[in-house]
GROMACS .gro file of C-alpha atoms in nm:
model
  433
    1UNK     CA    1  15.459   7.919  -2.012
    2UNK     CA    2  15.119   7.981  -2.172
    3UNK     CA    3  14.881   8.222  -2.006
    4UNK     CA    4  14.646   8.020  -1.789
    5UNK     CA    5  14.419   8.304  -1.688
    6UNK     CA    6  14.534   8.273  -1.320
    7UNK     CA    7  14.814   8.485  -1.179
    8UNK     CA    8  15.119   8.318  -1.020
    9UNK     CA    9  15.044   8.502  -0.695
   10UNK     CA   10  14.694   8.353  -0.688
   11UNK     CA   11  14.830   8.004  -0.744
   12UNK     CA   12  15.088   8.041  -0.467
   13UNK     CA   13  14.840   8.193  -0.221
   14UNK     CA   14  14.551   7.957  -0.295
   15UNK     CA   15  14.659   7.610  -0.410
   16UNK     CA   16  14.294   7.506  -0.453
   17UNK     CA   17  14.250   7.739  -0.748
   18UNK     CA   18  14.282   7.535  -1.071
   19UNK     CA   19  14.467   7.679  -1.365
   20UNK     CA   20  14.352   7.646  -1.721
   21UNK     CA   21  14.647   7.421  -1.788
   22UNK     CA   22  14.557   7.190  -1.502
   23UNK     CA   23  14.198   7.178  -1.621
   24UNK     CA   24  14.288   7.098  -1.979
   25UNK     CA   25  14.217   6.745  -2.094
   26UNK     CA   26  14.521   6.521  -2.089
   27UNK     CA   27  14.734   6.768  -1.888
   28UNK     CA   28  14.569   6.751  -1.547
   29UNK     CA   29  14.707   6.556  -1.255
   30UNK     CA   30  14.468   6.352  -1.038
   31UNK     CA   31  14.491   6.618  -0.763
   32UNK     CA   32  14.419   6.896  -1.010
   33UNK     CA   33  14.124   6.703  -1.149
   34UNK     CA   34  13.982   6.660  -0.797
   35UNK     CA   35  14.027   7.032  -0.728
   36UNK     CA   36  13.869   7.123  -1.062
   37UNK     CA   37  13.575   6.896  -0.988
   38UNK     CA   38  13.531   7.051  -0.644
   39UNK     CA   39  13.529   7.405  -0.780
   40UNK     CA   40  13.288   7.298  -1.055
   41UNK     CA   41  13.048   7.143  -0.804
   42UNK     CA   42  13.063   7.447  -0.573
   43UNK     CA   43  13.000   7.698  -0.853
   44UNK     CA   44  12.736   7.470  -1.004
   45UNK     CA   45  12.560   7.450  -0.668
   46UNK     CA   46  12.564   7.828  -0.632
   47UNK     CA   47  12.421   7.867  -0.981
   48UNK     CA   48  12.154   7.605  -0.921
   49UNK     CA   49  12.035   7.741  -0.584
   50UNK     CA   50  11.816   8.024  -0.724
   51UNK     CA   51  11.627   7.792  -0.966
   52UNK     CA   52  11.577   7.550  -0.678
   53UNK     CA   53  11.441   7.836  -0.467
   54UNK     CA   54  11.192   7.923  -0.741
   55UNK     CA   55  11.082   7.585  -0.872
   56UNK     CA   56  11.075   7.366  -0.559
   57UNK     CA   57  10.806   7.599  -0.432
   58UNK     CA   58  10.576   7.569  -0.735
   59UNK     CA   59  10.386   7.253  -0.629
   60UNK     CA   60  10.311   7.416  -0.292
   61UNK     CA   61  10.133   7.728  -0.423
   62UNK     CA   62   9.778   7.594  -0.367
   63UNK     CA   63   9.873   7.479  -0.016
   64UNK     CA   64  10.019   7.822   0.065
   65UNK     CA   65   9.696   7.986  -0.051
   66UNK     CA   66   9.491   7.768   0.182
   67UNK     CA   67   9.731   7.784   0.476
   68UNK     CA   68   9.770   8.164   0.479
   69UNK     CA   69   9.410   8.227   0.369
   70UNK     CA   70   9.531   8.462   0.097
   71UNK     CA   71   9.408   8.513  -0.261
   72UNK     CA   72   9.593   8.319  -0.528
   73UNK     CA   73   9.704   8.645  -0.692
   74UNK     CA   74   9.868   8.753  -0.366
   75UNK     CA   75  10.051   8.422  -0.328
   76UNK     CA   76  10.172   8.450  -0.688
   77UNK     CA   77  10.352   8.768  -0.578
   78UNK     CA   78  10.586   8.548  -0.374
   79UNK     CA   79  10.726   8.420  -0.704
   80UNK     CA   80  10.744   8.769  -0.854
   81UNK     CA   81  10.921   8.899  -0.542
   82UNK     CA   82  11.184   8.626  -0.555
   83UNK     CA   83  11.247   8.679  -0.928
   84UNK     CA   84  11.270   9.057  -0.882
   85UNK     CA   85  11.515   9.010  -0.597
   86UNK     CA   86  11.735   8.787  -0.811
   87UNK     CA   87  11.742   9.049  -1.088
   88UNK     CA   88  11.812   9.352  -0.869
   89UNK     CA   89  12.044   9.172  -0.628
   90UNK     CA   90  12.294   9.106  -0.903
   91UNK     CA   91  12.333   9.480  -0.965
   92UNK     CA   92  12.428   9.524  -0.601
   93UNK     CA   93  12.646   9.218  -0.541
   94UNK     CA   94  12.841   9.237  -0.868
   95UNK     CA   95  13.008   9.574  -0.799
   96UNK     CA   96  13.058   9.472  -0.433
   97UNK     CA   97  13.258   9.171  -0.547
   98UNK     CA   98  13.477   9.390  -0.768
   99UNK     CA   99  13.555   9.613  -0.469
  100UNK     CA  100  13.586   9.368  -0.177
  101UNK     CA  101  13.667   9.045  -0.358
  102UNK     CA  102  13.445   8.747  -0.433
  103UNK     CA  103  13.458   8.560  -0.104
  104UNK     CA  104  13.319   8.810   0.149
  105UNK     CA  105  13.013   8.927  -0.052
  106UNK     CA  106  12.936   8.565  -0.141
  107UNK     CA  107  12.950   8.445   0.221
  108UNK     CA  108  12.742   8.743   0.334
  109UNK     CA  109  12.485   8.674   0.064
  110UNK     CA  110  12.466   8.305   0.156
  111UNK     CA  111  12.418   8.382   0.528
  112UNK     CA  112  12.140   8.631   0.451
  113UNK     CA  113  11.984   8.374   0.217
  114UNK     CA  114  11.974   8.111   0.492
  115UNK     CA  115  11.822   8.354   0.745
  116UNK     CA  116  11.561   8.487   0.497
  117UNK     CA  117  11.464   8.134   0.394
  118UNK     CA  118  11.425   8.028   0.759
  119UNK     CA  119  11.190   8.324   0.818
  120UNK     CA  120  10.994   8.224   0.506
  121UNK     CA  121  10.939   7.884   0.666
  122UNK     CA  122  10.790   8.055   0.971
  123UNK     CA  123  10.597   8.335   0.794
  124UNK     CA  124  10.249   8.374   0.946
  125UNK     CA  125  10.111   8.598   0.669
  126UNK     CA  126  10.136   8.623   0.291
  127UNK     CA  127  10.269   8.978   0.318
  128UNK     CA  128  10.560   8.870   0.538
  129UNK     CA  129  10.628   8.578   0.305
  130UNK     CA  130  10.641   8.814   0.005
  131UNK     CA  131  10.884   9.045   0.183
  132UNK     CA  132  11.126   8.772   0.280
  133UNK     CA  133  11.098   8.601  -0.058
  134UNK     CA  134  11.223   8.931  -0.200
  135UNK     CA  135  11.513   8.926   0.046
  136UNK     CA  136  11.576   8.560  -0.037
  137UNK     CA  137  11.604   8.649  -0.406
  138UNK     CA  138  11.831   8.948  -0.335
  139UNK     CA  139  12.068   8.731  -0.130
  140UNK     CA  140  12.049   8.430  -0.363
  141UNK     CA  141  12.160   8.653  -0.650
  142UNK     CA  142  12.508   8.649  -0.496
  143UNK     CA  143  12.555   8.289  -0.604
  144UNK     CA  144  12.461   8.362  -0.965
  145UNK     CA  145  12.668   8.674  -1.019
  146UNK     CA  146  12.977   8.577  -0.820
  147UNK     CA  147  12.999   8.227  -0.967
  148UNK     CA  148  13.026   8.383  -1.316
  149UNK     CA  149  13.283   8.633  -1.189
  150UNK     CA  150  13.489   8.353  -1.031
  151UNK     CA  151  13.488   8.168  -1.362
  152UNK     CA  152  13.621   8.485  -1.527
  153UNK     CA  153  13.891   8.514  -1.258
  154UNK     CA  154  14.007   8.155  -1.294
  155UNK     CA  155  13.975   8.085  -1.666
  156UNK     CA  156  14.039   8.257  -1.993
  157UNK     CA  157  13.968   8.199  -2.357
  158UNK     CA  158  13.848   7.857  -2.462
  159UNK     CA  159  13.870   7.713  -2.110
  160UNK     CA  160  13.617   7.969  -1.990
  161UNK     CA  161  13.373   7.863  -2.262
  162UNK     CA  162  13.426   7.497  -2.168
  163UNK     CA  163  13.366   7.572  -1.801
  164UNK     CA  164  13.042   7.759  -1.872
  165UNK     CA  165  12.921   7.458  -2.069
  166UNK     CA  166  13.004   7.235  -1.773
  167UNK     CA  167  12.815   7.466  -1.537
  168UNK     CA  168  12.515   7.437  -1.769
  169UNK     CA  169  12.517   7.062  -1.708
  170UNK     CA  170  12.473   7.119  -1.334
  171UNK     CA  171  12.251   7.427  -1.331
  172UNK     CA  172  12.038   7.296  -1.619
  173UNK     CA  173  11.929   6.997  -1.415
  174UNK     CA  174  11.803   7.213  -1.125
  175UNK     CA  175  11.484   7.352  -1.284
  176UNK     CA  176  11.391   7.002  -1.403
  177UNK     CA  177  11.425   6.819  -1.074
  178UNK     CA  178  11.319   7.105  -0.843
  179UNK     CA  179  10.939   7.061  -0.884
  180UNK     CA  180  10.981   6.686  -0.844
  181UNK     CA  181  11.175   6.735  -0.520
  182UNK     CA  182  10.914   6.985  -0.400
  183UNK     CA  183  10.635   6.740  -0.474
  184UNK     CA  184  10.811   6.463  -0.284
  185UNK     CA  185  10.873   6.691   0.015
  186UNK     CA  186  10.501   6.770   0.024
  187UNK     CA  187  10.428   6.400   0.067
  188UNK     CA  188  10.593   6.408   0.409
  189UNK     CA  189  10.534   6.763   0.530
  190UNK     CA  190  10.359   7.088   0.440
  191UNK     CA  191  10.481   7.380   0.229
  192UNK     CA  192  10.696   7.512   0.513
  193UNK     CA  193  10.904   7.196   0.489
  194UNK     CA  194  11.020   7.304   0.141
  195UNK     CA  195  11.181   7.612   0.292
  196UNK     CA  196  11.337   7.397   0.564
  197UNK     CA  197  11.499   7.186   0.290
  198UNK     CA  198  11.624   7.506   0.120
  199UNK     CA  199  11.767   7.623   0.453
  200UNK     CA  200  11.962   7.297   0.479
  201UNK     CA  201  12.088   7.326   0.120
  202UNK     CA  202  12.185   7.691   0.172
  203UNK     CA  203  12.367   7.615   0.498
  204UNK     CA  204  12.558   7.327   0.337
  205UNK     CA  205  12.662   7.547   0.043
  206UNK     CA  206  12.769   7.824   0.283
  207UNK     CA  207  12.995   7.580   0.467
  208UNK     CA  208  13.145   7.444   0.145
  209UNK     CA  209  13.211   7.798   0.015
  210UNK     CA  210  13.373   7.896   0.346
  211UNK     CA  211  13.585   7.582   0.355
  212UNK     CA  212  13.690   7.530  -0.006
  213UNK     CA  213  13.627   7.833  -0.229
  214UNK     CA  214  13.918   8.067  -0.174
  215UNK     CA  215  13.945   8.426  -0.289
  216UNK     CA  216  14.004   8.453  -0.665
  217UNK     CA  217  14.037   8.832  -0.708
  218UNK     CA  218  14.375   8.966  -0.589
  219UNK     CA  219  14.367   9.297  -0.394
  220UNK     CA  220  14.568   9.466  -0.667
  221UNK     CA  221  14.288   9.403  -0.918
  222UNK     CA  222  14.001   9.530  -0.703
  223UNK     CA  223  13.816   9.857  -0.750
  224UNK     CA  224  13.847  10.104  -0.465
  225UNK     CA  225  13.569  10.349  -0.553
  226UNK     CA  226  13.217  10.366  -0.416
  227UNK     CA  227  12.876  10.371  -0.580
  228UNK     CA  228  12.978  10.644  -0.822
  229UNK     CA  229  13.272  10.436  -0.942
  230UNK     CA  230  13.049  10.128  -0.978
  231UNK     CA  231  12.797  10.322  -1.185
  232UNK     CA  232  13.079  10.463  -1.398
  233UNK     CA  233  13.212  10.111  -1.455
  234UNK     CA  234  12.870   9.982  -1.561
  235UNK     CA  235  12.821  10.279  -1.791
  236UNK     CA  236  13.156  10.204  -1.948
  237UNK     CA  237  13.061   9.841  -1.998
  238UNK     CA  238  12.731   9.936  -2.162
  239UNK     CA  239  12.919  10.180  -2.386
  240UNK     CA  240  13.118   9.886  -2.522
  241UNK     CA  241  12.916   9.803  -2.831
  242UNK     CA  242  13.037   9.444  -2.856
  243UNK     CA  243  12.982   9.364  -2.487
  244UNK     CA  244  12.631   9.509  -2.508
  245UNK     CA  245  12.565   9.309  -2.823
  246UNK     CA  246  12.654   8.980  -2.657
  247UNK     CA  247  12.461   9.076  -2.342
  248UNK     CA  248  12.140   9.167  -2.526
  249UNK     CA  249  12.165   8.874  -2.768
  250UNK     CA  250  12.204   8.630  -2.479
  251UNK     CA  251  11.920   8.792  -2.284
  252UNK     CA  252  11.683   8.774  -2.581
  253UNK     CA  253  11.769   8.408  -2.633
  254UNK     CA  254  11.703   8.355  -2.262
  255UNK     CA  255  11.366   8.530  -2.305
  256UNK     CA  256  11.271   8.278  -2.575
  257UNK     CA  257  11.352   8.004  -2.323
  258UNK     CA  258  11.146   8.185  -2.057
  259UNK     CA  259  10.853   8.201  -2.299
  260UNK     CA  260  10.875   7.823  -2.338
  261UNK     CA  261  10.890   7.762  -1.963
  262UNK     CA  262  10.594   7.993  -1.899
  263UNK     CA  263  10.369   7.865  -2.178
  264UNK     CA  264  10.459   7.498  -2.220
  265UNK     CA  265  10.241   7.357  -1.936
  266UNK     CA  266   9.927   7.508  -2.081
  267UNK     CA  267  10.027   7.460  -2.449
  268UNK     CA  268  10.116   7.093  -2.414
  269UNK     CA  269   9.837   6.995  -2.175
  270UNK     CA  270   9.545   7.228  -2.246
  271UNK     CA  271   9.579   7.284  -2.621
  272UNK     CA  272   9.730   6.954  -2.735
  273UNK     CA  273   9.565   6.737  -2.468
  274UNK     CA  274   9.875   6.573  -2.322
  275UNK     CA  275   9.865   6.426  -1.973
  276UNK     CA  276  10.075   6.577  -1.691
  277UNK     CA  277  10.303   6.274  -1.718
  278UNK     CA  278  10.354   6.332  -2.091
  279UNK     CA  279  10.427   6.699  -2.026
  280UNK     CA  280  10.684   6.609  -1.760
  281UNK     CA  281  10.847   6.363  -2.000
  282UNK     CA  282  10.867   6.619  -2.282
  283UNK     CA  283  10.998   6.886  -2.045
  284UNK     CA  284  11.267   6.649  -1.926
  285UNK     CA  285  11.365   6.549  -2.281
  286UNK     CA  286  11.398   6.913  -2.382
  287UNK     CA  287  11.615   6.985  -2.080
  288UNK     CA  288  11.835   6.687  -2.164
  289UNK     CA  289  11.869   6.823  -2.518
  290UNK     CA  290  11.983   7.162  -2.386
  291UNK     CA  291  12.236   7.003  -2.151
  292UNK     CA  292  12.366   6.765  -2.421
  293UNK     CA  293  12.422   7.040  -2.677
  294UNK     CA  294  12.590   7.249  -2.407
  295UNK     CA  295  12.831   6.964  -2.344
  296UNK     CA  296  12.895   6.919  -2.716
  297UNK     CA  297  12.973   7.290  -2.731
  298UNK     CA  298  13.221   7.269  -2.444
  299UNK     CA  299  13.381   6.932  -2.515
  300UNK     CA  300  13.379   6.918  -2.896
  301UNK     CA  301  13.326   7.256  -3.063
  302UNK     CA  302  13.534   7.487  -2.842
  303UNK     CA  303  13.887   7.486  -2.978
  304UNK     CA  304  13.782   7.357  -3.318
  305UNK     CA  305  13.561   7.641  -3.439
  306UNK     CA  306  13.528   7.997  -3.316
  307UNK     CA  307  13.276   8.074  -3.046
  308UNK     CA  308  13.112   8.326  -3.276
  309UNK     CA  309  13.049   8.059  -3.540
  310UNK     CA  310  12.896   7.825  -3.282
  311UNK     CA  311  12.688   8.112  -3.141
  312UNK     CA  312  12.575   8.224  -3.486
  313UNK     CA  313  12.474   7.871  -3.581
  314UNK     CA  314  12.283   7.831  -3.254
  315UNK     CA  315  12.091   8.157  -3.301
  316UNK     CA  316  12.011   8.068  -3.662
  317UNK     CA  317  11.866   7.729  -3.567
  318UNK     CA  318  11.671   7.882  -3.278
  319UNK     CA  319  11.523   8.138  -3.518
  320UNK     CA  320  11.427   7.869  -3.772
  321UNK     CA  321  11.272   7.652  -3.500
  322UNK     CA  322  11.072   7.948  -3.369
  323UNK     CA  323  10.946   8.034  -3.719
  324UNK     CA  324  10.847   7.670  -3.774
  325UNK     CA  325  10.658   7.673  -3.443
  326UNK     CA  326  10.474   7.989  -3.545
  327UNK     CA  327  10.372   7.835  -3.878
  328UNK     CA  328  10.254   7.515  -3.706
  329UNK     CA  329  10.063   7.681  -3.422
  330UNK     CA  330   9.895   7.934  -3.652
  331UNK     CA  331   9.749   7.658  -3.867
  332UNK     CA  332   9.946   7.714  -4.186
  333UNK     CA  333  10.008   7.339  -4.211
  334UNK     CA  334   9.667   7.246  -4.073
  335UNK     CA  335   9.623   7.059  -3.746
  336UNK     CA  336   9.972   6.919  -3.698
  337UNK     CA  337   9.920   6.768  -3.352
  338UNK     CA  338  10.156   6.750  -3.057
  339UNK     CA  339  10.450   6.558  -3.204
  340UNK     CA  340  10.572   6.819  -3.460
  341UNK     CA  341  10.526   7.099  -3.208
  342UNK     CA  342  10.719   6.902  -2.948
  343UNK     CA  343  10.997   6.844  -3.203
  344UNK     CA  344  11.017   7.218  -3.275
  345UNK     CA  345  11.037   7.298  -2.905
  346UNK     CA  346  11.308   7.034  -2.861
  347UNK     CA  347  11.524   7.188  -3.135
  348UNK     CA  348  11.472   7.539  -3.000
  349UNK     CA  349  11.555   7.439  -2.643
  350UNK     CA  350  11.855   7.226  -2.737
  351UNK     CA  351  12.027   7.503  -2.929
  352UNK     CA  352  12.014   7.721  -2.620
  353UNK     CA  353  12.317   7.509  -2.528
  354UNK     CA  354  12.506   7.695  -2.800
  355UNK     CA  355  12.364   8.040  -2.731
  356UNK     CA  356  12.385   8.080  -2.354
  357UNK     CA  357  12.744   7.970  -2.268
  358UNK     CA  358  12.896   8.139  -2.572
  359UNK     CA  359  12.730   8.478  -2.518
  360UNK     CA  360  12.843   8.474  -2.155
  361UNK     CA  361  13.198   8.374  -2.251
  362UNK     CA  362  13.233   8.632  -2.525
  363UNK     CA  363  13.094   8.911  -2.309
  364UNK     CA  364  13.312   8.830  -2.007
  365UNK     CA  365  13.622   8.793  -2.226
  366UNK     CA  366  13.611   9.171  -2.271
  367UNK     CA  367  13.569   9.255  -1.901
  368UNK     CA  368  13.866   9.120  -1.706
  369UNK     CA  369  13.885   9.458  -1.529
  370UNK     CA  370  13.527   9.440  -1.396
  371UNK     CA  371  13.405   9.082  -1.407
  372UNK     CA  372  13.166   9.129  -1.114
  373UNK     CA  373  12.991   9.430  -1.265
  374UNK     CA  374  12.980   9.263  -1.607
  375UNK     CA  375  12.833   8.946  -1.458
  376UNK     CA  376  12.572   9.158  -1.277
  377UNK     CA  377  12.467   9.327  -1.599
  378UNK     CA  378  12.447   8.993  -1.781
  379UNK     CA  379  12.232   8.834  -1.513
  380UNK     CA  380  12.003   9.132  -1.456
  381UNK     CA  381  11.947   9.177  -1.828
  382UNK     CA  382  11.852   8.810  -1.866
  383UNK     CA  383  11.606   8.814  -1.578
  384UNK     CA  384  11.443   9.145  -1.669
  385UNK     CA  385  11.399   9.071  -2.040
  386UNK     CA  386  11.280   8.720  -1.955
  387UNK     CA  387  11.033   8.858  -1.701
  388UNK     CA  388  10.895   9.098  -1.964
  389UNK     CA  389  10.856   8.824  -2.224
  390UNK     CA  390  10.693   8.565  -1.997
  391UNK     CA  391  10.351   8.732  -1.944
  392UNK     CA  392  10.312   8.798  -2.317
  393UNK     CA  393  10.271   8.429  -2.397
  394UNK     CA  394   9.920   8.429  -2.251
  395UNK     CA  395   9.805   8.758  -2.396
  396UNK     CA  396   9.553   8.593  -2.632
  397UNK     CA  397   9.407   8.356  -2.375
  398UNK     CA  398   9.442   7.982  -2.328
  399UNK     CA  399   9.301   7.865  -2.660
  400UNK     CA  400   9.605   7.926  -2.880
  401UNK     CA  401   9.981   7.872  -2.872
  402UNK     CA  402  10.045   8.148  -3.126
  403UNK     CA  403  10.152   8.411  -2.866
  404UNK     CA  404  10.424   8.178  -2.737
  405UNK     CA  405  10.556   8.124  -3.089
  406UNK     CA  406  10.535   8.496  -3.171
  407UNK     CA  407  10.735   8.589  -2.861
  408UNK     CA  408  10.995   8.326  -2.947
  409UNK     CA  409  11.024   8.444  -3.309
  410UNK     CA  410  11.061   8.809  -3.206
  411UNK     CA  411  11.319   8.725  -2.938
  412UNK     CA  412  11.519   8.488  -3.162
  413UNK     CA  413  11.531   8.723  -3.460
  414UNK     CA  414  11.613   9.020  -3.237
  415UNK     CA  415  11.894   8.822  -3.073
  416UNK     CA  416  12.035   8.735  -3.414
  417UNK     CA  417  12.010   9.100  -3.526
  418UNK     CA  418  12.192   9.222  -3.211
  419UNK     CA  419  12.464   8.964  -3.264
  420UNK     CA  420  12.519   9.065  -3.626
  421UNK     CA  421  12.477   9.442  -3.594
  422UNK     CA  422  12.652   9.503  -3.262
  423UNK     CA  423  12.905   9.220  -3.230
  424UNK     CA  424  12.992   9.211  -3.603
  425UNK     CA  425  13.155   8.868  -3.579
  426UNK     CA  426  13.302   8.885  -3.929
  427UNK     CA  427  13.547   9.149  -3.799
  428UNK     CA  428  13.696   8.905  -3.553
  429UNK     CA  429  13.608   9.107  -3.244
  430UNK     CA  430  13.515   8.799  -3.042
  431UNK     CA  431  13.715   8.512  -2.902
  432UNK     CA  432  13.872   8.290  -3.169
  433UNK     CA  433  13.857   7.915  -3.156
   0.00000   0.00000   0.00000
């Protein structure tokens, strides 16, 4: 029988765990399809929760400033604290999941998330809100890192790449709809109501995880060491040139996306004079492009061409789109207007659907022995490099979009260089199609 990426013991112990064979198109039974859909929705929800925690809160920032009588700069630290917590939390939770299994650290993280979010809803001062937003991010990181590790436990090869593309469909929608949901919540209540909604979402996800997501890492495959062993494992992963190449390439591509998210409101509205409605429309179209290309990657390309070819093509197009944006925003072609710039951003964003799932798949393919630690390194690297790139887009003020394009060009070309120099795809070190 072909290797499905799930051990026979796992299947016998936990009948809800789908095998690769049962998930494959044309081979799945109705029950297996229902189980696969359930696992997809659970992992997608866990992946989407951190973006919801960040972006639902954005429309409420002015109200928080007024309510807590704090400077705007101080309230902005509530976003920084949450993002920092998400980055650092993955380094803690990932090794924990390799030692104690996926289920217990995930449930613990979700419970802490719900409690921290509830305290955020009651916070009387900005300082207390900052502290518990940090804890919220630390706990919410469990969903990001463990969902990737669970995918690595359950799937292998091409099916893992397909599943990551499916997760992108769910998690990619979250940042788009989160501000809209937050704005609608503010119509009926104040900013504290947003955290109440997040408490409800977190509690529902905790119940679903407890009820339906069974353990996916057998005791025989767990690490028994402590912090020293976890650090040794991470050092070994970073010493793997190919793993590091995929990790850094994916993180740099993610940083180009972060640069877009950070700069696009001011570029589209302030520089090119678009209305908030037009900006929202363009943002939504770009997100749809990313999700669509991600689905094409998972449903059409995987199995027909190698993941490295799809990844290389995606990075090449991202680099060309970034260069075109730099030429347009710097005035080489004169005053081009909003439409060509929007087209360049659409191409760049859409091809992230080739870069992100394939870098994750190729990196995790090499780390069956330490999927939690590998997932932690992938997530932390993405958040940290993205957080470094984001402030650079406004370094020249609000009168030019050149810094955004420069950051995107540097990140895209650097990602391509890491892929070629470290991964060396022509040697066949990655996953074949």
